[in-house]
Amino acid sequence: MRREAETFLKLIESARRITVLTGAGMSTESGIPDFRSAGGIWTEDMSRMEAMSLDYYERYPKLFWPKFKELFQMKMTGSYQPNAGHLYLADLERQGKEVKVFTQNIDGLHVKAGSRHVYELHGSIQTAACPKCGTRYGLEYILQDEVPRCSRVNEKGRECGLILKTDVVLFGDAVQHFDTLFASLDQSDLLLVIGTSLEVAPVRFVPEEAHGIPGLKKIMINLDETDDDYLFDLVIHRKVAEFVKEING
Ligand code: OAD
């Protein structure tokens, strides 16, 4: 076994409370492209970022939905499966460790893998809500029409009819659970960051914050280098599922 794998296992073994932060690289081995690598969603076409903003949705909601559904391959959402990396994290809980998973991903794969404490910082692709009455709808309903609308009937017998807003956090929307993430760091003895370029705020402030917490060990598993690698005790430039398969023997 390589030295990095041995060091990794030692750090995991001595940790009781683990905060995990994941990004799109966690799910590439499940067949979902990331954003900023070659072939990534933004790398392929930077103008897509503009369309995935709150501003664009508010101005052009009818144009927003078909683009959104295509970019996130929404019809496929239910068919993606967790990979060895997701399953490894769920397994750590079964070993008696307290594991909190904070993910920038909207694919729901950590929950599907069995992790019990999952915080979706960028929301979820599974639901959308009416901006006026707040009625929430599931994936099946969202997929029925190209542009999903609220079908709630009011007291006067009229249908609300407003175009729904996705529960995915768009550029310009507030990230969720961020306070919980910082509180979790304070209570943890290990931070495990997996598959994120750490380019998007506020998540990119996490390594710096963690660096200032005495006794907190920090591991990064990411295929490419990041600007924050120097803040970690151990950096593994590997594909996460491949790496955990190796350590699981
Ligand atoms: P990025 O695409 O910016 O970064 C993904 C990182 O994962 C890259 O640095 C890759 O090297 C690495 N990577 C790819 N495959 C990997 C693998 N199998 N194992 C380990 N590492 C791998 O994705 P995020 O950092 O998640 O927001 O991007 C953050 C946010 O930017 C996303 O949540 C998205 C986007 O705008 C929304 O859509 C709301």
PDB file of C-alpha atoms and ligand atoms in Angstrom:
ATOM      1  CA  MET A   1       0.000   0.000   0.000  1.00  0.00           C
ATOM      2  CA  ARG A   2       1.271   3.466  -0.835  1.00  0.00           C
ATOM      3  CA  ARG A   3       2.416   5.727   1.977  1.00  0.00           C
ATOM      4  CA  GLU A   4      -0.439   8.245   1.314  1.00  0.00           C
ATOM      5  CA  ALA A   5      -2.988   5.448   1.814  1.00  0.00           C
ATOM      6  CA  GLU A   6      -1.376   4.410   5.085  1.00  0.00           C
ATOM      7  CA  THR A   7      -1.344   7.988   6.369  1.00  0.00           C
ATOM      8  CA  PHE A   8      -4.976   8.384   5.271  1.00  0.00           C
ATOM      9  CA  LEU A   9      -6.068   5.280   7.193  1.00  0.00           C
ATOM     10  CA  LYS A  10      -4.219   6.381  10.328  1.00  0.00           C
ATOM     11  CA  LEU A  11      -5.904   9.791  10.280  1.00  0.00           C
ATOM     12  CA  ILE A  12      -9.329   8.216   9.714  1.00  0.00           C
ATOM     13  CA  GLU A  13      -8.789   5.675  12.458  1.00  0.00           C
ATOM     14  CA  SER A  14      -7.934   8.257  15.078  1.00  0.00           C
ATOM     15  CA  ALA A  15     -10.868  10.531  14.164  1.00  0.00           C
ATOM     16  CA  ARG A  16     -14.173  10.325  16.046  1.00  0.00           C
ATOM     17  CA  ARG A  17     -16.001  13.301  14.573  1.00  0.00           C
ATOM     18  CA  ILE A  18     -15.544  13.940  10.869  1.00  0.00           C
ATOM     19  CA  THR A  19     -16.784  16.865   8.797  1.00  0.00           C
ATOM     20  CA  VAL A  20     -16.870  15.984   5.097  1.00  0.00           C
ATOM     21  CA  LEU A  21     -17.103  18.582   2.332  1.00  0.00           C
ATOM     22  CA  THR A  22     -17.764  17.294  -1.176  1.00  0.00           C
ATOM     23  CA  GLY A  23     -18.066  18.729  -4.661  1.00  0.00           C
ATOM     24  CA  ALA A  24     -18.787  17.563  -8.184  1.00  0.00           C
ATOM     25  CA  GLY A  25     -15.632  15.389  -8.310  1.00  0.00           C
ATOM     26  CA  MET A  26     -17.334  13.091  -5.786  1.00  0.00           C
ATOM     27  CA  SER A  27     -19.867  12.040  -8.429  1.00  0.00           C
ATOM     28  CA  THR A  28     -17.878  11.970 -11.697  1.00  0.00           C
ATOM     29  CA  GLU A  29     -17.262   8.250 -11.187  1.00  0.00           C
ATOM     30  CA  SER A  30     -21.072   7.854 -11.005  1.00  0.00           C
ATOM     31  CA  GLY A  31     -21.244   9.322 -14.531  1.00  0.00           C
ATOM     32  CA  ILE A  32     -22.129  12.937 -13.674  1.00  0.00           C
ATOM     33  CA  PRO A  33     -19.774  15.540 -15.201  1.00  0.00           C
ATOM     34  CA  ASP A  34     -18.178  18.134 -12.934  1.00  0.00           C
ATOM     35  CA  PHE A  35     -18.107  21.876 -13.734  1.00  0.00           C
ATOM     36  CA  ARG A  36     -14.522  23.029 -14.222  1.00  0.00           C
ATOM     37  CA  SER A  37     -12.497  20.032 -15.458  1.00  0.00           C
ATOM     38  CA  ALA A  38     -12.051  19.256 -19.178  1.00  0.00           C
ATOM     39  CA  GLY A  39     -15.539  18.332 -20.434  1.00  0.00           C
ATOM     40  CA  GLY A  40     -17.080  20.028 -17.359  1.00  0.00           C
ATOM     41  CA  ILE A  41     -20.452  21.779 -17.558  1.00  0.00           C
ATOM     42  CA  TRP A  42     -18.972  25.299 -17.368  1.00  0.00           C
ATOM     43  CA  THR A  43     -15.743  24.430 -19.220  1.00  0.00           C
ATOM     44  CA  GLU A  44     -17.787  23.387 -22.259  1.00  0.00           C
ATOM     45  CA  ASP A  45     -19.634  26.710 -22.422  1.00  0.00           C
ATOM     46  CA  MET A  46     -19.089  29.573 -19.947  1.00  0.00           C
ATOM     47  CA  SER A  47     -22.335  31.331 -20.973  1.00  0.00           C
ATOM     48  CA  ARG A  48     -24.239  28.513 -19.233  1.00  0.00           C
ATOM     49  CA  MET A  49     -23.294  30.061 -15.876  1.00  0.00           C
ATOM     50  CA  GLU A  50     -25.259  33.195 -16.658  1.00  0.00           C
ATOM     51  CA  ALA A  51     -28.391  31.178 -17.422  1.00  0.00           C
ATOM     52  CA  MET A  52     -28.110  29.354 -14.097  1.00  0.00           C
ATOM     53  CA  SER A  53     -28.475  32.581 -12.134  1.00  0.00           C
ATOM     54  CA  LEU A  54     -31.331  33.964 -10.072  1.00  0.00           C
ATOM     55  CA  ASP A  55     -31.315  37.033 -12.276  1.00  0.00           C
ATOM     56  CA  TYR A  56     -31.820  34.994 -15.468  1.00  0.00           C
ATOM     57  CA  TYR A  57     -34.576  32.881 -13.870  1.00  0.00           C
ATOM     58  CA  GLU A  58     -36.408  36.007 -12.718  1.00  0.00           C
ATOM     59  CA  ARG A  59     -36.156  37.672 -16.128  1.00  0.00           C
ATOM     60  CA  TYR A  60     -36.693  34.694 -18.401  1.00  0.00           C
ATOM     61  CA  PRO A  61     -38.307  31.862 -16.400  1.00  0.00           C
ATOM     62  CA  LYS A  62     -39.667  30.185 -19.551  1.00  0.00           C
ATOM     63  CA  LEU A  63     -36.196  30.027 -21.099  1.00  0.00           C
ATOM     64  CA  PHE A  64     -34.597  29.039 -17.807  1.00  0.00           C
ATOM     65  CA  TRP A  65     -36.367  25.715 -17.340  1.00  0.00           C
ATOM     66  CA  PRO A  66     -35.467  23.905 -20.598  1.00  0.00           C
ATOM     67  CA  LYS A  67     -31.833  25.013 -20.222  1.00  0.00           C
ATOM     68  CA  PHE A  68     -31.727  23.939 -16.590  1.00  0.00           C
ATOM     69  CA  LYS A  69     -33.243  20.538 -17.331  1.00  0.00           C
ATOM     70  CA  GLU A  70     -30.797  19.897 -20.141  1.00  0.00           C
ATOM     71  CA  LEU A  71     -27.654  21.074 -18.314  1.00  0.00           C
ATOM     72  CA  PHE A  72     -28.332  18.975 -15.239  1.00  0.00           C
ATOM     73  CA  GLN A  73     -29.604  16.034 -17.309  1.00  0.00           C
ATOM     74  CA  MET A  74     -32.652  16.105 -15.134  1.00  0.00           C
ATOM     75  CA  LYS A  75     -34.420  13.153 -16.733  1.00  0.00           C
ATOM     76  CA  MET A  76     -31.476  10.991 -15.725  1.00  0.00           C
ATOM     77  CA  THR A  77     -31.477  12.140 -12.099  1.00  0.00           C
ATOM     78  CA  GLY A  78     -33.154   9.036 -10.687  1.00  0.00           C
ATOM     79  CA  SER A  79     -30.883   6.590 -12.486  1.00  0.00           C
ATOM     80  CA  TYR A  80     -27.473   7.689 -11.149  1.00  0.00           C
ATOM     81  CA  GLN A  81     -25.984   5.423  -8.481  1.00  0.00           C
ATOM     82  CA  PRO A  82     -23.572   6.136  -5.609  1.00  0.00           C
ATOM     83  CA  ASN A  83     -19.983   5.065  -6.250  1.00  0.00           C
ATOM     84  CA  ALA A  84     -17.421   3.479  -3.905  1.00  0.00           C
ATOM     85  CA  GLY A  85     -16.551   6.935  -2.533  1.00  0.00           C
ATOM     86  CA  HIS A  86     -20.116   7.716  -1.409  1.00  0.00           C
ATOM     87  CA  LEU A  87     -20.437   4.206   0.065  1.00  0.00           C
ATOM     88  CA  TYR A  88     -17.144   4.561   1.967  1.00  0.00           C
ATOM     89  CA  LEU A  89     -18.430   7.705   3.736  1.00  0.00           C
ATOM     90  CA  ALA A  90     -21.683   5.961   4.701  1.00  0.00           C
ATOM     91  CA  ASP A  91     -19.644   3.055   6.007  1.00  0.00           C
ATOM     92  CA  LEU A  92     -17.615   5.280   8.331  1.00  0.00           C
ATOM     93  CA  GLU A  93     -20.846   5.935  10.247  1.00  0.00           C
ATOM     94  CA  ARG A  94     -21.446   2.216  10.591  1.00  0.00           C
ATOM     95  CA  GLN A  95     -17.986   2.006  12.153  1.00  0.00           C
ATOM     96  CA  GLY A  96     -19.304   4.280  14.921  1.00  0.00           C
ATOM     97  CA  LYS A  97     -17.877   7.591  13.755  1.00  0.00           C
ATOM     98  CA  GLU A  98     -19.929  10.764  13.761  1.00  0.00           C
ATOM     99  CA  VAL A  99     -19.884  11.914  10.137  1.00  0.00           C
ATOM    100  CA  LYS A 100     -21.511  15.079   8.817  1.00  0.00           C
ATOM    101  CA  VAL A 101     -21.501  15.398   5.045  1.00  0.00           C
ATOM    102  CA  PHE A 102     -21.775  18.887   3.562  1.00  0.00           C
ATOM    103  CA  THR A 103     -22.139  18.676  -0.176  1.00  0.00           C
ATOM    104  CA  GLN A 104     -22.232  21.185  -3.001  1.00  0.00           C
ATOM    105  CA  ASN A 105     -23.821  18.457  -5.123  1.00  0.00           C
ATOM    106  CA  ILE A 106     -27.506  18.381  -5.934  1.00  0.00           C
ATOM    107  CA  ASP A 107     -27.598  14.746  -7.043  1.00  0.00           C
ATOM    108  CA  GLY A 108     -28.774  13.202  -3.756  1.00  0.00           C
ATOM    109  CA  LEU A 109     -26.160  10.416  -3.983  1.00  0.00           C
ATOM    110  CA  HIS A 110     -24.857  10.744  -0.395  1.00  0.00           C
ATOM    111  CA  VAL A 111     -28.362  10.082   0.929  1.00  0.00           C
ATOM    112  CA  LYS A 112     -28.823   7.240  -1.554  1.00  0.00           C
ATOM    113  CA  ALA A 113     -25.541   5.727  -0.309  1.00  0.00           C
ATOM    114  CA  GLY A 114     -26.866   5.720   3.268  1.00  0.00           C
ATOM    115  CA  SER A 115     -25.143   8.713   4.907  1.00  0.00           C
ATOM    116  CA  ARG A 116     -27.521   9.912   7.623  1.00  0.00           C
ATOM    117  CA  HIS A 117     -26.350  13.477   8.210  1.00  0.00           C
ATOM    118  CA  VAL A 118     -26.254  15.155   4.799  1.00  0.00           C
ATOM    119  CA  TYR A 119     -26.460  18.927   4.316  1.00  0.00           C
ATOM    120  CA  GLU A 120     -27.067  20.043   0.741  1.00  0.00           C
ATOM    121  CA  LEU A 121     -25.370  23.455   0.541  1.00  0.00           C
ATOM    122  CA  HIS A 122     -26.582  24.037  -3.020  1.00  0.00           C
ATOM    123  CA  GLY A 123     -30.079  22.644  -2.516  1.00  0.00           C
ATOM    124  CA  SER A 124     -31.690  19.801  -4.398  1.00  0.00           C
ATOM    125  CA  ILE A 125     -32.693  18.990  -7.954  1.00  0.00           C
ATOM    126  CA  GLN A 126     -35.544  16.792  -6.704  1.00  0.00           C
ATOM    127  CA  THR A 127     -37.927  19.613  -5.810  1.00  0.00           C
ATOM    128  CA  ALA A 128     -39.197  23.025  -6.923  1.00  0.00           C
ATOM    129  CA  ALA A 129     -41.574  25.477  -5.269  1.00  0.00           C
ATOM    130  CA  CYS A 130     -44.081  28.122  -6.251  1.00  0.00           C
ATOM    131  CA  PRO A 131     -42.506  31.557  -5.626  1.00  0.00           C
ATOM    132  CA  LYS A 132     -45.915  32.925  -4.598  1.00  0.00           C
ATOM    133  CA  CYS A 133     -47.747  30.331  -2.506  1.00  0.00           C
ATOM    134  CA  GLY A 134     -44.752  28.134  -1.611  1.00  0.00           C
ATOM    135  CA  THR A 135     -46.375  24.852  -2.710  1.00  0.00           C
ATOM    136  CA  ARG A 136     -43.566  22.335  -3.298  1.00  0.00           C
ATOM    137  CA  TYR A 137     -43.491  19.776  -6.106  1.00  0.00           C
ATOM    138  CA  GLY A 138     -41.430  16.600  -6.692  1.00  0.00           C
ATOM    139  CA  LEU A 139     -39.309  15.491  -9.614  1.00  0.00           C
ATOM    140  CA  GLU A 140     -42.055  13.612 -11.456  1.00  0.00           C
ATOM    141  CA  TYR A 141     -44.255  16.702 -11.563  1.00  0.00           C
ATOM    142  CA  ILE A 142     -41.352  18.973 -12.551  1.00  0.00           C
ATOM    143  CA  LEU A 143     -40.568  16.721 -15.506  1.00  0.00           C
ATOM    144  CA  GLN A 144     -44.165  16.553 -16.816  1.00  0.00           C
ATOM    145  CA  ASP A 145     -44.111  19.856 -18.739  1.00  0.00           C
ATOM    146  CA  GLU A 146     -41.189  21.710 -20.275  1.00  0.00           C
ATOM    147  CA  VAL A 147     -41.937  24.693 -17.989  1.00  0.00           C
ATOM    148  CA  PRO A 148     -43.448  23.531 -14.661  1.00  0.00           C
ATOM    149  CA  ARG A 149     -46.170  25.707 -13.163  1.00  0.00           C
ATOM    150  CA  CYS A 150     -48.005  25.756  -9.843  1.00  0.00           C
ATOM    151  CA  SER A 151     -51.277  23.829 -10.115  1.00  0.00           C
ATOM    152  CA  ARG A 152     -52.690  24.742  -6.711  1.00  0.00           C
ATOM    153  CA  VAL A 153     -56.304  25.873  -6.897  1.00  0.00           C
ATOM    154  CA  ASN A 154     -57.146  28.848  -4.668  1.00  0.00           C
ATOM    155  CA  GLU A 155     -60.338  29.592  -2.691  1.00  0.00           C
ATOM    156  CA  LYS A 156     -61.863  31.239  -5.746  1.00  0.00           C
ATOM    157  CA  GLY A 157     -61.364  28.072  -7.790  1.00  0.00           C
ATOM    158  CA  ARG A 158     -58.564  29.590  -9.869  1.00  0.00           C
ATOM    159  CA  GLU A 159     -55.270  27.838 -10.563  1.00  0.00           C
ATOM    160  CA  CYS A 160     -52.169  29.672  -9.274  1.00  0.00           C
ATOM    161  CA  GLY A 161     -50.265  28.967 -12.537  1.00  0.00           C
ATOM    162  CA  LEU A 162     -46.985  30.653 -11.605  1.00  0.00           C
ATOM    163  CA  ILE A 163     -43.752  29.222 -13.001  1.00  0.00           C
ATOM    164  CA  LEU A 164     -41.984  27.212 -10.284  1.00  0.00           C
ATOM    165  CA  LYS A 165     -38.521  27.951  -8.938  1.00  0.00           C
ATOM    166  CA  THR A 166     -36.057  25.086  -8.583  1.00  0.00           C
ATOM    167  CA  ASP A 167     -34.751  24.238  -5.100  1.00  0.00           C
ATOM    168  CA  VAL A 168     -31.227  24.195  -6.572  1.00  0.00           C
ATOM    169  CA  VAL A 169     -29.252  27.224  -5.327  1.00  0.00           C
ATOM    170  CA  LEU A 170     -28.671  29.469  -8.351  1.00  0.00           C
ATOM    171  CA  PHE A 171     -25.907  32.071  -8.692  1.00  0.00           C
ATOM    172  CA  GLY A 172     -27.300  34.961  -6.621  1.00  0.00           C
ATOM    173  CA  ASP A 173     -29.222  32.671  -4.207  1.00  0.00           C
ATOM    174  CA  ALA A 174     -28.015  32.122  -0.643  1.00  0.00           C
ATOM    175  CA  VAL A 175     -26.068  28.954   0.137  1.00  0.00           C
ATOM    176  CA  GLN A 176     -27.781  26.789   2.767  1.00  0.00           C
ATOM    177  CA  HIS A 177     -26.516  25.257   6.060  1.00  0.00           C
ATOM    178  CA  PHE A 178     -23.309  27.269   6.039  1.00  0.00           C
ATOM    179  CA  ASP A 179     -23.488  28.128   9.752  1.00  0.00           C
ATOM    180  CA  THR A 180     -23.981  24.439  10.519  1.00  0.00           C
ATOM    181  CA  LEU A 181     -20.851  23.655   8.505  1.00  0.00           C
ATOM    182  CA  PHE A 182     -18.736  26.097  10.517  1.00  0.00           C
ATOM    183  CA  ALA A 183     -20.213  24.825  13.812  1.00  0.00           C
ATOM    184  CA  SER A 184     -19.434  21.266  12.725  1.00  0.00           C
ATOM    185  CA  LEU A 185     -15.806  22.177  11.984  1.00  0.00           C
ATOM    186  CA  ASP A 186     -15.425  23.474  15.532  1.00  0.00           C
ATOM    187  CA  GLN A 187     -16.644  20.157  16.948  1.00  0.00           C
ATOM    188  CA  SER A 188     -14.664  17.881  14.627  1.00  0.00           C
ATOM    189  CA  ASP A 189     -11.247  16.311  14.808  1.00  0.00           C
ATOM    190  CA  LEU A 190     -11.001  15.706  11.047  1.00  0.00           C
ATOM    191  CA  LEU A 191     -12.034  17.604   7.917  1.00  0.00           C
ATOM    192  CA  LEU A 192     -12.205  15.522   4.744  1.00  0.00           C
ATOM    193  CA  VAL A 193     -12.564  17.531   1.527  1.00  0.00           C
ATOM    194  CA  ILE A 194     -13.347  15.548  -1.627  1.00  0.00           C
ATOM    195  CA  GLY A 195     -13.707  16.479  -5.294  1.00  0.00           C
ATOM    196  CA  THR A 196     -14.040  20.245  -5.241  1.00  0.00           C
ATOM    197  CA  SER A 197     -11.994  22.946  -6.953  1.00  0.00           C
ATOM    198  CA  LEU A 198     -12.825  25.241  -3.972  1.00  0.00           C
ATOM    199  CA  GLU A 199     -13.419  28.084  -6.389  1.00  0.00           C
ATOM    200  CA  VAL A 200     -16.947  28.980  -5.343  1.00  0.00           C
ATOM    201  CA  ALA A 201     -17.730  31.194  -2.349  1.00  0.00           C
ATOM    202  CA  PRO A 202     -18.494  30.719   0.464  1.00  0.00           C
ATOM    203  CA  VAL A 203     -17.195  27.114   0.395  1.00  0.00           C
ATOM    204  CA  ARG A 204     -13.757  28.290  -0.678  1.00  0.00           C
ATOM    205  CA  PHE A 205     -13.287  29.897   2.747  1.00  0.00           C
ATOM    206  CA  VAL A 206     -13.582  26.538   4.534  1.00  0.00           C
ATOM    207  CA  PRO A 207      -9.895  25.388   4.389  1.00  0.00           C
ATOM    208  CA  GLU A 208      -8.666  28.742   5.711  1.00  0.00           C
ATOM    209  CA  GLU A 209     -11.223  28.620   8.535  1.00  0.00           C
ATOM    210  CA  ALA A 210     -10.318  25.001   9.335  1.00  0.00           C
ATOM    211  CA  HIS A 211      -6.634  25.871   9.371  1.00  0.00           C
ATOM    212  CA  GLY A 212      -7.265  28.167  12.334  1.00  0.00           C
ATOM    213  CA  ILE A 213      -8.927  25.454  14.467  1.00  0.00           C
ATOM    214  CA  PRO A 214      -6.422  23.846  16.870  1.00  0.00           C
ATOM    215  CA  GLY A 215      -6.216  20.052  16.671  1.00  0.00           C
ATOM    216  CA  LEU A 216      -8.325  19.728  13.528  1.00  0.00           C
ATOM    217  CA  LYS A 217      -6.635  17.472  10.950  1.00  0.00           C
ATOM    218  CA  LYS A 218      -7.367  18.103   7.279  1.00  0.00           C
ATOM    219  CA  ILE A 219      -7.337  15.711   4.316  1.00  0.00           C
ATOM    220  CA  MET A 220      -8.023  16.592   0.676  1.00  0.00           C
ATOM    221  CA  ILE A 221      -8.779  14.027  -2.051  1.00  0.00           C
ATOM    222  CA  ASN A 222      -8.965  15.818  -5.395  1.00  0.00           C
ATOM    223  CA  LEU A 223      -7.822  14.809  -8.847  1.00  0.00           C
ATOM    224  CA  ASP A 224      -6.293  18.186  -9.671  1.00  0.00           C
ATOM    225  CA  GLU A 225      -4.296  20.561  -7.522  1.00  0.00           C
ATOM    226  CA  THR A 226      -6.148  23.420  -5.835  1.00  0.00           C
ATOM    227  CA  ASP A 227      -4.837  26.759  -4.568  1.00  0.00           C
ATOM    228  CA  ASP A 228      -5.553  25.570  -1.018  1.00  0.00           C
ATOM    229  CA  ASP A 229      -3.585  22.312  -1.042  1.00  0.00           C
ATOM    230  CA  TYR A 230      -0.951  23.821   1.254  1.00  0.00           C
ATOM    231  CA  LEU A 231      -3.529  24.165   4.060  1.00  0.00           C
ATOM    232  CA  PHE A 232      -4.033  20.375   4.333  1.00  0.00           C
ATOM    233  CA  ASP A 233      -2.126  17.776   6.373  1.00  0.00           C
ATOM    234  CA  LEU A 234      -2.554  15.213   3.602  1.00  0.00           C
ATOM    235  CA  VAL A 235      -3.348  15.811  -0.086  1.00  0.00           C
ATOM    236  CA  ILE A 236      -4.197  12.904  -2.378  1.00  0.00           C
ATOM    237  CA  HIS A 237      -4.398  13.675  -6.088  1.00  0.00           C
ATOM    238  CA  ARG A 238      -6.414  10.628  -7.088  1.00  0.00           C
ATOM    239  CA  LYS A 239      -9.919   9.676  -8.208  1.00  0.00           C
ATOM    240  CA  VAL A 240     -11.831   9.148  -4.974  1.00  0.00           C
ATOM    241  CA  ALA A 241     -13.675   5.904  -5.853  1.00  0.00           C
ATOM    242  CA  GLU A 242     -10.496   4.387  -7.259  1.00  0.00           C
ATOM    243  CA  PHE A 243      -8.596   5.388  -4.113  1.00  0.00           C
ATOM    244  CA  VAL A 244     -11.096   3.939  -1.622  1.00  0.00           C
ATOM    245  CA  LYS A 245     -11.350   0.693  -3.588  1.00  0.00           C
ATOM    246  CA  GLU A 246      -7.601   0.395  -3.169  1.00  0.00           C
ATOM    247  CA  ILE A 247      -7.669   0.985   0.596  1.00  0.00           C
ATOM    248  CA  ASN A 248     -10.630  -1.379   1.028  1.00  0.00           C
ATOM    249  CA  GLY A 249      -8.412  -4.031  -0.571  1.00  0.00           C
TER     250      GLY A 249
HETATM  251  P1  OAD B   1     -15.632  21.790  -9.922  1.00  0.00           P
HETATM  252  O1  OAD B   1     -15.952  21.228 -11.277  1.00  0.00           O
HETATM  253  O2  OAD B   1     -15.280  23.224  -9.839  1.00  0.00           O
HETATM  254  O3  OAD B   1     -14.411  20.966  -9.303  1.00  0.00           O
HETATM  255  C1  OAD B   1     -14.421  19.556  -9.283  1.00  0.00           C
HETATM  256  C2  OAD B   1     -13.064  19.065  -8.803  1.00  0.00           C
HETATM  257  O4  OAD B   1     -13.151  17.643  -8.649  1.00  0.00           O
HETATM  258  C3  OAD B   1     -11.923  19.332  -9.794  1.00  0.00           C
HETATM  259  O5  OAD B   1     -10.876  20.029  -9.155  1.00  0.00           O
HETATM  260  C4  OAD B   1     -11.473  17.922 -10.248  1.00  0.00           C
HETATM  261  O6  OAD B   1     -10.067  17.818 -10.331  1.00  0.00           O
HETATM  262  C5  OAD B   1     -11.987  17.040  -9.145  1.00  0.00           C
HETATM  263  N1  OAD B   1     -12.371  15.683  -9.576  1.00  0.00           N
HETATM  264  C6  OAD B   1     -13.017  15.316 -10.702  1.00  0.00           C
HETATM  265  N2  OAD B   1     -13.259  13.990 -10.702  1.00  0.00           N
HETATM  266  C7  OAD B   1     -12.761  13.525  -9.529  1.00  0.00           C
HETATM  267  C8  OAD B   1     -12.708  12.233  -8.914  1.00  0.00           C
HETATM  268  N3  OAD B   1     -13.219  11.157  -9.506  1.00  0.00           N
HETATM  269  N4  OAD B   1     -12.137  12.131  -7.693  1.00  0.00           N
HETATM  270  C9  OAD B   1     -11.597  13.222  -7.070  1.00  0.00           C
HETATM  271  N5  OAD B   1     -11.615  14.447  -7.606  1.00  0.00           N
HETATM  272  C10 OAD B   1     -12.202  14.603  -8.800  1.00  0.00           C
HETATM  273  O7  OAD B   1     -16.861  21.414  -8.982  1.00  0.00           O
HETATM  274  P2  OAD B   1     -17.269  22.048  -7.557  1.00  0.00           P
HETATM  275  O8  OAD B   1     -16.053  22.448  -6.806  1.00  0.00           O
HETATM  276  O9  OAD B   1     -18.196  21.099  -6.933  1.00  0.00           O
HETATM  277  O10 OAD B   1     -22.884  25.067  -8.224  1.00  0.00           O
HETATM  278  O11 OAD B   1     -18.049  23.331  -8.010  1.00  0.00           O
HETATM  279  C11 OAD B   1     -18.717  24.098  -7.032  1.00  0.00           C
HETATM  280  C12 OAD B   1     -20.017  24.627  -7.565  1.00  0.00           C
HETATM  281  O12 OAD B   1     -19.778  25.318  -8.784  1.00  0.00           O
HETATM  282  C13 OAD B   1     -21.028  23.576  -7.959  1.00  0.00           C
HETATM  283  O13 OAD B   1     -21.763  23.107  -6.854  1.00  0.00           O
HETATM  284  C14 OAD B   1     -21.917  24.278  -8.937  1.00  0.00           C
HETATM  285  C15 OAD B   1     -20.903  25.128  -9.659  1.00  0.00           C
HETATM  286  O14 OAD B   1     -21.362  26.386 -10.039  1.00  0.00           O
HETATM  287  C16 OAD B   1     -24.176  25.009  -8.635  1.00  0.00           C
HETATM  288  O15 OAD B   1     -24.527  24.521  -9.659  1.00  0.00           O
HETATM  289  C17 OAD B   1     -25.152  25.655  -7.700  1.00  0.00           C
END
